JSON list of C-alpha atoms in Angstrom, two decimals:
[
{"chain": "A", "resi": 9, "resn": "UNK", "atom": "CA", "xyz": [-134.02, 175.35, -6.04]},
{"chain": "A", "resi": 10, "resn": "UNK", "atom": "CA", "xyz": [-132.05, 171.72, -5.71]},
{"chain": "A", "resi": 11, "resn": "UNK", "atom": "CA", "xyz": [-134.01, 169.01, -4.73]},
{"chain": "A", "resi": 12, "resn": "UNK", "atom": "CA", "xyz": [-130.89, 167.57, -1.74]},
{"chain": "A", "resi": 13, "resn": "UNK", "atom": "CA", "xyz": [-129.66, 169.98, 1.11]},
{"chain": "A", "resi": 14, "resn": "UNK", "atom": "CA", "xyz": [-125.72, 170.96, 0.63]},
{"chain": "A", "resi": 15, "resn": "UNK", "atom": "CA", "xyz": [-124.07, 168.50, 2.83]},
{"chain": "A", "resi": 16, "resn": "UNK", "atom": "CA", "xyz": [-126.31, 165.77, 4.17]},
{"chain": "A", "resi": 17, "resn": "UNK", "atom": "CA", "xyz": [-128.01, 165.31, 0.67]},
{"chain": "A", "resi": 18, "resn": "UNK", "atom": "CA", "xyz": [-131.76, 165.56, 2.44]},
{"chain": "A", "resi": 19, "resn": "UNK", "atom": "CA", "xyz": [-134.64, 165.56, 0.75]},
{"chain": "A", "resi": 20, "resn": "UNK", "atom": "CA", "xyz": [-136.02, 169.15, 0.60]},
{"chain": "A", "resi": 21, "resn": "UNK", "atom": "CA", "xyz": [-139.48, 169.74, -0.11]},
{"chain": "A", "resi": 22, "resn": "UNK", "atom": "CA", "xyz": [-140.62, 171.97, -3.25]},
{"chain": "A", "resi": 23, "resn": "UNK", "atom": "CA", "xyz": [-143.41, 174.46, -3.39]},
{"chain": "A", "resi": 24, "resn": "UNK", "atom": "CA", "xyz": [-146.78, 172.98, -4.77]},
{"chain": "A", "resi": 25, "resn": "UNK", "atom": "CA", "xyz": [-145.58, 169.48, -3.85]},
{"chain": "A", "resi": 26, "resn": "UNK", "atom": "CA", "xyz": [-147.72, 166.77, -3.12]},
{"chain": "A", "resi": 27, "resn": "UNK", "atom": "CA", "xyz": [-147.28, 164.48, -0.26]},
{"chain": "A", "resi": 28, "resn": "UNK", "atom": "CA", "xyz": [-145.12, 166.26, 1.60]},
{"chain": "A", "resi": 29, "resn": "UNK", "atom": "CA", "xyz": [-144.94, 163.70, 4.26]},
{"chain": "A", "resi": 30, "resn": "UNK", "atom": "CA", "xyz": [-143.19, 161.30, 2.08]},
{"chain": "A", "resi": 31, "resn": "UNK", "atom": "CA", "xyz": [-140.48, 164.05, 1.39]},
{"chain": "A", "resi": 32, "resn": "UNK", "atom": "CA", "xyz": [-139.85, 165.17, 5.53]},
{"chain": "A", "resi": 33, "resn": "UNK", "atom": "CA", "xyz": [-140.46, 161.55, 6.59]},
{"chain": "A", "resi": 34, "resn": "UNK", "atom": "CA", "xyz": [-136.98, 160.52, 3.77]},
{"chain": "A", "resi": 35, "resn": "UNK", "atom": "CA", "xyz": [-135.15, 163.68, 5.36]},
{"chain": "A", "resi": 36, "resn": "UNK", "atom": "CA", "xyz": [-136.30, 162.28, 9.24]},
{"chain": "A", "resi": 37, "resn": "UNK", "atom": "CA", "xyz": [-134.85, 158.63, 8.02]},
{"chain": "A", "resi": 38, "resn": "UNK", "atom": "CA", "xyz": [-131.91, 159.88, 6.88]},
{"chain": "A", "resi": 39, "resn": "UNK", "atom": "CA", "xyz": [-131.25, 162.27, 10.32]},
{"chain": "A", "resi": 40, "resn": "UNK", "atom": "CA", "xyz": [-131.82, 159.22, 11.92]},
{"chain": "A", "resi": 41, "resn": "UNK", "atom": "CA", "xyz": [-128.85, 157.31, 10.15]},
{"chain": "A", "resi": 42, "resn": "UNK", "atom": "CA", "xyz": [-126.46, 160.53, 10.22]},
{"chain": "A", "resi": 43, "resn": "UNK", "atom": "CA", "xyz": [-126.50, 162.60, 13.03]},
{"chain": "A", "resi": 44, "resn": "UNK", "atom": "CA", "xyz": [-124.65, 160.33, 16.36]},
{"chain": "A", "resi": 45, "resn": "UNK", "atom": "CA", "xyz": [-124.27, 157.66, 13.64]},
{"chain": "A", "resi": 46, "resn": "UNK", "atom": "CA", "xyz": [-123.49, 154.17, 15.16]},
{"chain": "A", "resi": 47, "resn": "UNK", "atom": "CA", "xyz": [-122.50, 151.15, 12.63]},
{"chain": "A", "resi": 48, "resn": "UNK", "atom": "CA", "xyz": [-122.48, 147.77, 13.57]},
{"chain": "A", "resi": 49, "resn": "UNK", "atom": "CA", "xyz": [-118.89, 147.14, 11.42]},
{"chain": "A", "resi": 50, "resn": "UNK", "atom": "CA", "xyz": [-116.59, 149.28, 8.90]},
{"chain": "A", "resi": 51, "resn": "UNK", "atom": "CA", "xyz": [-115.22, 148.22, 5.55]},
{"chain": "A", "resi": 52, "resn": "UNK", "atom": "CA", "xyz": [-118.04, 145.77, 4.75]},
{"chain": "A", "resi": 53, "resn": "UNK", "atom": "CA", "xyz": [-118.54, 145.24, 1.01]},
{"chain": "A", "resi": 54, "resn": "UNK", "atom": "CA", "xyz": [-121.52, 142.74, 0.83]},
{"chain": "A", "resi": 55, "resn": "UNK", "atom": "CA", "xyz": [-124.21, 144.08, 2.31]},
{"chain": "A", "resi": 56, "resn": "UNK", "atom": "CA", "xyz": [-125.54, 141.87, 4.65]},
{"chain": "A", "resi": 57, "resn": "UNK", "atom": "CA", "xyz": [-128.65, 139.06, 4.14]},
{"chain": "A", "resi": 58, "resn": "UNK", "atom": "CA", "xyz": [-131.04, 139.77, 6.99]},
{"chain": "A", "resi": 59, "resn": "UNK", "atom": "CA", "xyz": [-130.80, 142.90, 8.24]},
{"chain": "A", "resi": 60, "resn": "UNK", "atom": "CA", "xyz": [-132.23, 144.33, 11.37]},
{"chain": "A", "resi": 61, "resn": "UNK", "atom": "CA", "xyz": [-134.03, 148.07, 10.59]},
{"chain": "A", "resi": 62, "resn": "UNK", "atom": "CA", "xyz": [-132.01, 150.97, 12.23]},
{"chain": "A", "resi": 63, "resn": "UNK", "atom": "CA", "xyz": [-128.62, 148.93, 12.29]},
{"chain": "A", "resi": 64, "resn": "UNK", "atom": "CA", "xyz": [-126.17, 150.96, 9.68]},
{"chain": "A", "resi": 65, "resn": "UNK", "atom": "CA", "xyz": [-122.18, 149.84, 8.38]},
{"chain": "A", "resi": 66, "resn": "UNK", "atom": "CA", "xyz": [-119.92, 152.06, 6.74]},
{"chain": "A", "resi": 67, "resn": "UNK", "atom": "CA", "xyz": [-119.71, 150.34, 3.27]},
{"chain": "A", "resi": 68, "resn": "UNK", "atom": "CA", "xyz": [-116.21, 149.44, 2.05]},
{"chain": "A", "resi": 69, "resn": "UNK", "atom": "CA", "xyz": [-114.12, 150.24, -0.94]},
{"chain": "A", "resi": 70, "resn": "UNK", "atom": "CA", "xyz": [-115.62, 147.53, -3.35]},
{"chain": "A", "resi": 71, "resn": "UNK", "atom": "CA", "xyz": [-119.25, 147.15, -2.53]},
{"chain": "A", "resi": 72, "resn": "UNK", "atom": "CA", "xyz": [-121.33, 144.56, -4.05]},
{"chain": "A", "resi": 73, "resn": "UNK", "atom": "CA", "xyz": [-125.27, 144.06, -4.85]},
{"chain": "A", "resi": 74, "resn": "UNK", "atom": "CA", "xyz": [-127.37, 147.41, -3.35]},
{"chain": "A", "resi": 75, "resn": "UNK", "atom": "CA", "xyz": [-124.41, 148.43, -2.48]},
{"chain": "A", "resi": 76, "resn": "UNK", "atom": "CA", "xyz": [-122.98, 149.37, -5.87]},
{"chain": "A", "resi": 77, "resn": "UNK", "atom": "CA", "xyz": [-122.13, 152.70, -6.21]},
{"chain": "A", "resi": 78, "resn": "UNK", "atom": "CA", "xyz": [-121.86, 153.60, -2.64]},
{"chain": "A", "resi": 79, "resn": "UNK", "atom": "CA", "xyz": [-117.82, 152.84, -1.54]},
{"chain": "A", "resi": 80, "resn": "UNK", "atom": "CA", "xyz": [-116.98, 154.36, 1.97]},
{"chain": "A", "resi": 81, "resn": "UNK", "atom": "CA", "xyz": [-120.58, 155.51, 2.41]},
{"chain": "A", "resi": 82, "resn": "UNK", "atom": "CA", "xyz": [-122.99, 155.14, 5.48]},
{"chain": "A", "resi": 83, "resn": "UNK", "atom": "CA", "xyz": [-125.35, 152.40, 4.58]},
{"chain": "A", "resi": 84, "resn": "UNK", "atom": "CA", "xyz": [-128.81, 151.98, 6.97]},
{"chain": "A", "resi": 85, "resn": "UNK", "atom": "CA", "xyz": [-131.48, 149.24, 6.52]},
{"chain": "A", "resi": 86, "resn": "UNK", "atom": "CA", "xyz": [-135.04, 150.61, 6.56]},
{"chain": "A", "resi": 87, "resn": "UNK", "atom": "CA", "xyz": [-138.38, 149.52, 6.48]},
{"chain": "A", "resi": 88, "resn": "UNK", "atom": "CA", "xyz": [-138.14, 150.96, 2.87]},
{"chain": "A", "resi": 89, "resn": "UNK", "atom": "CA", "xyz": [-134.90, 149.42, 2.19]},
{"chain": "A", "resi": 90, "resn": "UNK", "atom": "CA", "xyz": [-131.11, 151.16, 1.87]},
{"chain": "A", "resi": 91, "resn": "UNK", "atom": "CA", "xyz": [-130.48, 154.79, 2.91]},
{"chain": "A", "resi": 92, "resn": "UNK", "atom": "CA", "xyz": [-127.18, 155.96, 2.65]},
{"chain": "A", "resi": 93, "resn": "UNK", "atom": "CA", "xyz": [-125.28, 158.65, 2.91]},
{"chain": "A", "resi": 94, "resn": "UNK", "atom": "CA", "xyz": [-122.17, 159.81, 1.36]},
{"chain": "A", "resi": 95, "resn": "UNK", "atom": "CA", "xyz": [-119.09, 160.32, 3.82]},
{"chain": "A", "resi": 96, "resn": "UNK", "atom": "CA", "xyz": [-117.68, 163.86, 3.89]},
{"chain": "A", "resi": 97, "resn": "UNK", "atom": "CA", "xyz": [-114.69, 165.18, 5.60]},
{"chain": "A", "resi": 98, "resn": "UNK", "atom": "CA", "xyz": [-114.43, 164.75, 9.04]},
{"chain": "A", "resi": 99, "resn": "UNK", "atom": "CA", "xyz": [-118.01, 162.50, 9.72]},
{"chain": "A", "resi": 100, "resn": "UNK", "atom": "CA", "xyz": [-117.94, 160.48, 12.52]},
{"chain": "A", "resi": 101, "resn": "UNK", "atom": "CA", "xyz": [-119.40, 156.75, 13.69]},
{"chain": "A", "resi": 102, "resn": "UNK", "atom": "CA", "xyz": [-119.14, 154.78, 16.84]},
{"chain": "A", "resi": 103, "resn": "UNK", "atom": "CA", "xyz": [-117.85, 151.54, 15.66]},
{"chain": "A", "resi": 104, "resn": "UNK", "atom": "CA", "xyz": [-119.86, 149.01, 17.65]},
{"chain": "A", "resi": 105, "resn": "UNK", "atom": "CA", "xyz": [-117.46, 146.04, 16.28]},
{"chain": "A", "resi": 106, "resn": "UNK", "atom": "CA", "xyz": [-114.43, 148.01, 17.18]},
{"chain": "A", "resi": 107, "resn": "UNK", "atom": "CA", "xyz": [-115.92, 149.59, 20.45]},
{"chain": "A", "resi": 108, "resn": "UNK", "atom": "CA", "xyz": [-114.23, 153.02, 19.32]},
{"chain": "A", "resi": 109, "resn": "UNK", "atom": "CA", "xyz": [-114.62, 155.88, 17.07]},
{"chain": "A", "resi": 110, "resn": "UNK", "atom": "CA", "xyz": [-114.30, 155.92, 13.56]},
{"chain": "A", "resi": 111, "resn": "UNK", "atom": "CA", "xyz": [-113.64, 159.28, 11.13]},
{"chain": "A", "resi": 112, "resn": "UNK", "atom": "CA", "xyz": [-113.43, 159.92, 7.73]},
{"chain": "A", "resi": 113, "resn": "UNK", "atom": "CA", "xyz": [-110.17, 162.28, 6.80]},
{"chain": "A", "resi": 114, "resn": "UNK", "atom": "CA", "xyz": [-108.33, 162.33, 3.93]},
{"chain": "A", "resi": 115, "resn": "UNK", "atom": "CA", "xyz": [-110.76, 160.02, 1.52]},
{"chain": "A", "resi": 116, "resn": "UNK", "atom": "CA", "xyz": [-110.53, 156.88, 3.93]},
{"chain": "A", "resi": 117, "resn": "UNK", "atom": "CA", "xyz": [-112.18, 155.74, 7.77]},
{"chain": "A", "resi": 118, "resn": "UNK", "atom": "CA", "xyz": [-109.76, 155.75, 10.19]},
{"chain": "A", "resi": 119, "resn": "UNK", "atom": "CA", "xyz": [-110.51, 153.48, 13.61]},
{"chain": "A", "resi": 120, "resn": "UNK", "atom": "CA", "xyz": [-109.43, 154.95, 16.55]},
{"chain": "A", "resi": 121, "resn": "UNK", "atom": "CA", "xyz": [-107.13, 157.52, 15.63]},
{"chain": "A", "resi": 122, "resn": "UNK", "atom": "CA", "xyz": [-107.48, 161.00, 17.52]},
{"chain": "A", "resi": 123, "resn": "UNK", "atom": "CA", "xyz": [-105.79, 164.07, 16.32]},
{"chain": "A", "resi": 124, "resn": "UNK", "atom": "CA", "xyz": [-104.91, 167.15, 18.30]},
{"chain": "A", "resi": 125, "resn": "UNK", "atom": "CA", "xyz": [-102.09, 169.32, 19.38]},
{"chain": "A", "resi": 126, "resn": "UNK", "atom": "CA", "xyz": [-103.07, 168.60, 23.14]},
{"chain": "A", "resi": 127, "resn": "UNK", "atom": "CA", "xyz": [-105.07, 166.84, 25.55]},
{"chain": "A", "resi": 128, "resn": "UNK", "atom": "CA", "xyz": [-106.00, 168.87, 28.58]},
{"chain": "A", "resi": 129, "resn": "UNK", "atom": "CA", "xyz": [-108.46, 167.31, 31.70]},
{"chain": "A", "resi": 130, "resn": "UNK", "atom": "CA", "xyz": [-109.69, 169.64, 33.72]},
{"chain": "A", "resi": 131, "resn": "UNK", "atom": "CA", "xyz": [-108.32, 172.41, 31.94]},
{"chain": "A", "resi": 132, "resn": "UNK", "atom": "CA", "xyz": [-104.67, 171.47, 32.92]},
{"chain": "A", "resi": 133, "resn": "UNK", "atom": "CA", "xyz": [-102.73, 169.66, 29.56]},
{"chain": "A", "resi": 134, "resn": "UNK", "atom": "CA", "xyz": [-101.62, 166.51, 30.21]},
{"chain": "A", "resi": 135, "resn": "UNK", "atom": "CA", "xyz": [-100.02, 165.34, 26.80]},
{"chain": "A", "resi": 136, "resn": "UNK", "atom": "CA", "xyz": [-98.75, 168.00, 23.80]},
{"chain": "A", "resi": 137, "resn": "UNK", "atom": "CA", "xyz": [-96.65, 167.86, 20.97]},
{"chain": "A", "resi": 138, "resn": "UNK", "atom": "CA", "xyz": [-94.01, 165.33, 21.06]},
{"chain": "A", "resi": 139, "resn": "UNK", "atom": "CA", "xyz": [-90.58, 166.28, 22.11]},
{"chain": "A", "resi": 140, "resn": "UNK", "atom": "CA", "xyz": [-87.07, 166.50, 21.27]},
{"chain": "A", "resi": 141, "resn": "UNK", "atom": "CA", "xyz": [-84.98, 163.54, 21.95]},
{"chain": "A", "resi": 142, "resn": "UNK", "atom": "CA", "xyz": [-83.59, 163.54, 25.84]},
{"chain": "A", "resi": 143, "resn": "UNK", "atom": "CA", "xyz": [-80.17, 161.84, 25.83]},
{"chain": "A", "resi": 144, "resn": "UNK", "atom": "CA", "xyz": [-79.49, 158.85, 27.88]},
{"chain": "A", "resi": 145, "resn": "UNK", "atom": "CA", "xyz": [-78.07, 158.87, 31.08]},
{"chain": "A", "resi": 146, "resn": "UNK", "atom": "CA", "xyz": [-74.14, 158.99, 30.75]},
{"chain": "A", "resi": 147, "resn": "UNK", "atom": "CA", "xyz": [-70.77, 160.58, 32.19]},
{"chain": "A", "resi": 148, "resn": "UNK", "atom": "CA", "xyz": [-70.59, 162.70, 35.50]},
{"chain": "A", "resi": 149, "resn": "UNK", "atom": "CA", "xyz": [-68.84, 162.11, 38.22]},
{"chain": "A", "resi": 150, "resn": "UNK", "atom": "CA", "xyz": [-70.71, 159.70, 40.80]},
{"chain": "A", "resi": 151, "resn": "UNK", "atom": "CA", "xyz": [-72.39, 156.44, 38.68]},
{"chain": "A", "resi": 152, "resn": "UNK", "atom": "CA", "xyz": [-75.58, 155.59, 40.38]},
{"chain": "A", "resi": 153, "resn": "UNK", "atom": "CA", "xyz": [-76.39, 152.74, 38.01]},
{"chain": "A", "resi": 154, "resn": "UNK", "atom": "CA", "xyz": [-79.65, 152.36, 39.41]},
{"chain": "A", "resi": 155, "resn": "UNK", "atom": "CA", "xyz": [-80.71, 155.91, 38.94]},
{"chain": "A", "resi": 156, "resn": "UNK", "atom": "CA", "xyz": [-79.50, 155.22, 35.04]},
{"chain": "A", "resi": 157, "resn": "UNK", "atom": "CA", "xyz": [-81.81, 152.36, 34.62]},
{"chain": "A", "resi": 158, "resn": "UNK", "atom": "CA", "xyz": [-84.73, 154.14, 35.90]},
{"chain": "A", "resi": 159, "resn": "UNK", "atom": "CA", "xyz": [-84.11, 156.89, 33.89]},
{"chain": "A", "resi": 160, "resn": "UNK", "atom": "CA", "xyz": [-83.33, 154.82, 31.06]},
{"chain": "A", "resi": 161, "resn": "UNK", "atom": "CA", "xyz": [-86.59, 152.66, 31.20]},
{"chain": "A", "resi": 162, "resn": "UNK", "atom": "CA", "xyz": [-88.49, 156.18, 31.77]},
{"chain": "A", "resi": 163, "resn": "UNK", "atom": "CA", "xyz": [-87.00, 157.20, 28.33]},
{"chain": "A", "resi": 164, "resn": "UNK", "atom": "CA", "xyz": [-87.85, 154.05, 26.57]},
{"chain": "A", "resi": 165, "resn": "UNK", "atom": "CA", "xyz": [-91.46, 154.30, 27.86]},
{"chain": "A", "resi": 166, "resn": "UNK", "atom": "CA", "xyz": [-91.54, 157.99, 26.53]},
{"chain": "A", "resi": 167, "resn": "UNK", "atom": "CA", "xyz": [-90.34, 157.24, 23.13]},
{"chain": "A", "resi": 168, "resn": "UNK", "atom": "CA", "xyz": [-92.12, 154.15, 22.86]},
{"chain": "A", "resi": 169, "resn": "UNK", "atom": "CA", "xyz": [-95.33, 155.67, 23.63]},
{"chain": "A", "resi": 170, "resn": "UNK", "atom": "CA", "xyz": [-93.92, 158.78, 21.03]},
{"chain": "A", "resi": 171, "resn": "UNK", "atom": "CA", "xyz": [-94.03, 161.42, 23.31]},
{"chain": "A", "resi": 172, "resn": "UNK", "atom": "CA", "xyz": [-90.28, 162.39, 22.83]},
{"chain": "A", "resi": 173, "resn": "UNK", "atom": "CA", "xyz": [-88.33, 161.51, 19.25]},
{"chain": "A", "resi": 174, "resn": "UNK", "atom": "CA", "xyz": [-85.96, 158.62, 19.46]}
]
């Protein structure tokens, strides 16, 4: 029987232990740094000098004293010190510095970036994939050249905002 759960790497406790407590109370810490994890800033490589117990950073790519060892993982100050855990594959953090979201795809954080293939409110889809390009207005037989620059402002908001190709 392994001593860490499969994904979170939690403590388990083994038959015929002693002190249980210890062992649940480590696997209670380290629920309380992973699950709706918040970090006070992203990227940080030095871990900082006075730190307040519960606050938590995502640890950057070239980390530096306790930090060693633990690039692009979830760092938490304790009353017992540094918890961390490793970042998998689609883990989440509110970024308080950022004021945003933060996941981990593709072996880095991203800030803010949402993916989907569509955004629906209230059931009804407001924005999906993007478009093919829409031509600008030109030819025909009357010229409203007002029309045109409406419709050719509307067009340069779309692409601008990628929701048609350019």
């Amino acid at each position: 029987m392994s001593d860490l759960s499969a994904r979170l790497g939690l403590p388990l406790m083994q038959p015929g232990q002693a002190q249980k407590e210890l062992t649940h109370n480590e696997a209670l810490t380290m629920l309380d740094l992973a699950v709706q994890a918040s970090v006070v800033a992203l990227g940080l490589n030095d871990p900082p000098a006075a730190p307040a117990s519960g606050q938590a950073w995502v640890v950057g790519a070239a980390p530096t004293g306790a930090w060693v060892g633990q690039a692009q993982a979830l760092a938490g100050w304790t009353e017992g010190g540094w918890r961390f855990v490793a970042a998998r594959e689609g883990m989440t953090v509110w970024n308080l510095g950022e004021t945003r979201g933060s996941r981990f795809t593709d072996g880095a954080w991203r800030v803010g970036v949402l993916t989907g293939s569509a955004v629906a409110i209230d059931g009804i889809r407001v924005v999906g994939p993007q478009r093919a390009a829409i031509a600008p207005p030109a030819g025909g037989l009357v010229v409203d050249s007002d029309a045109r620059t409406a419709i050719s402002a509307i067009l340069t908001a779309l692409k601008g905002h990628g929701l048609i190709a350019n």
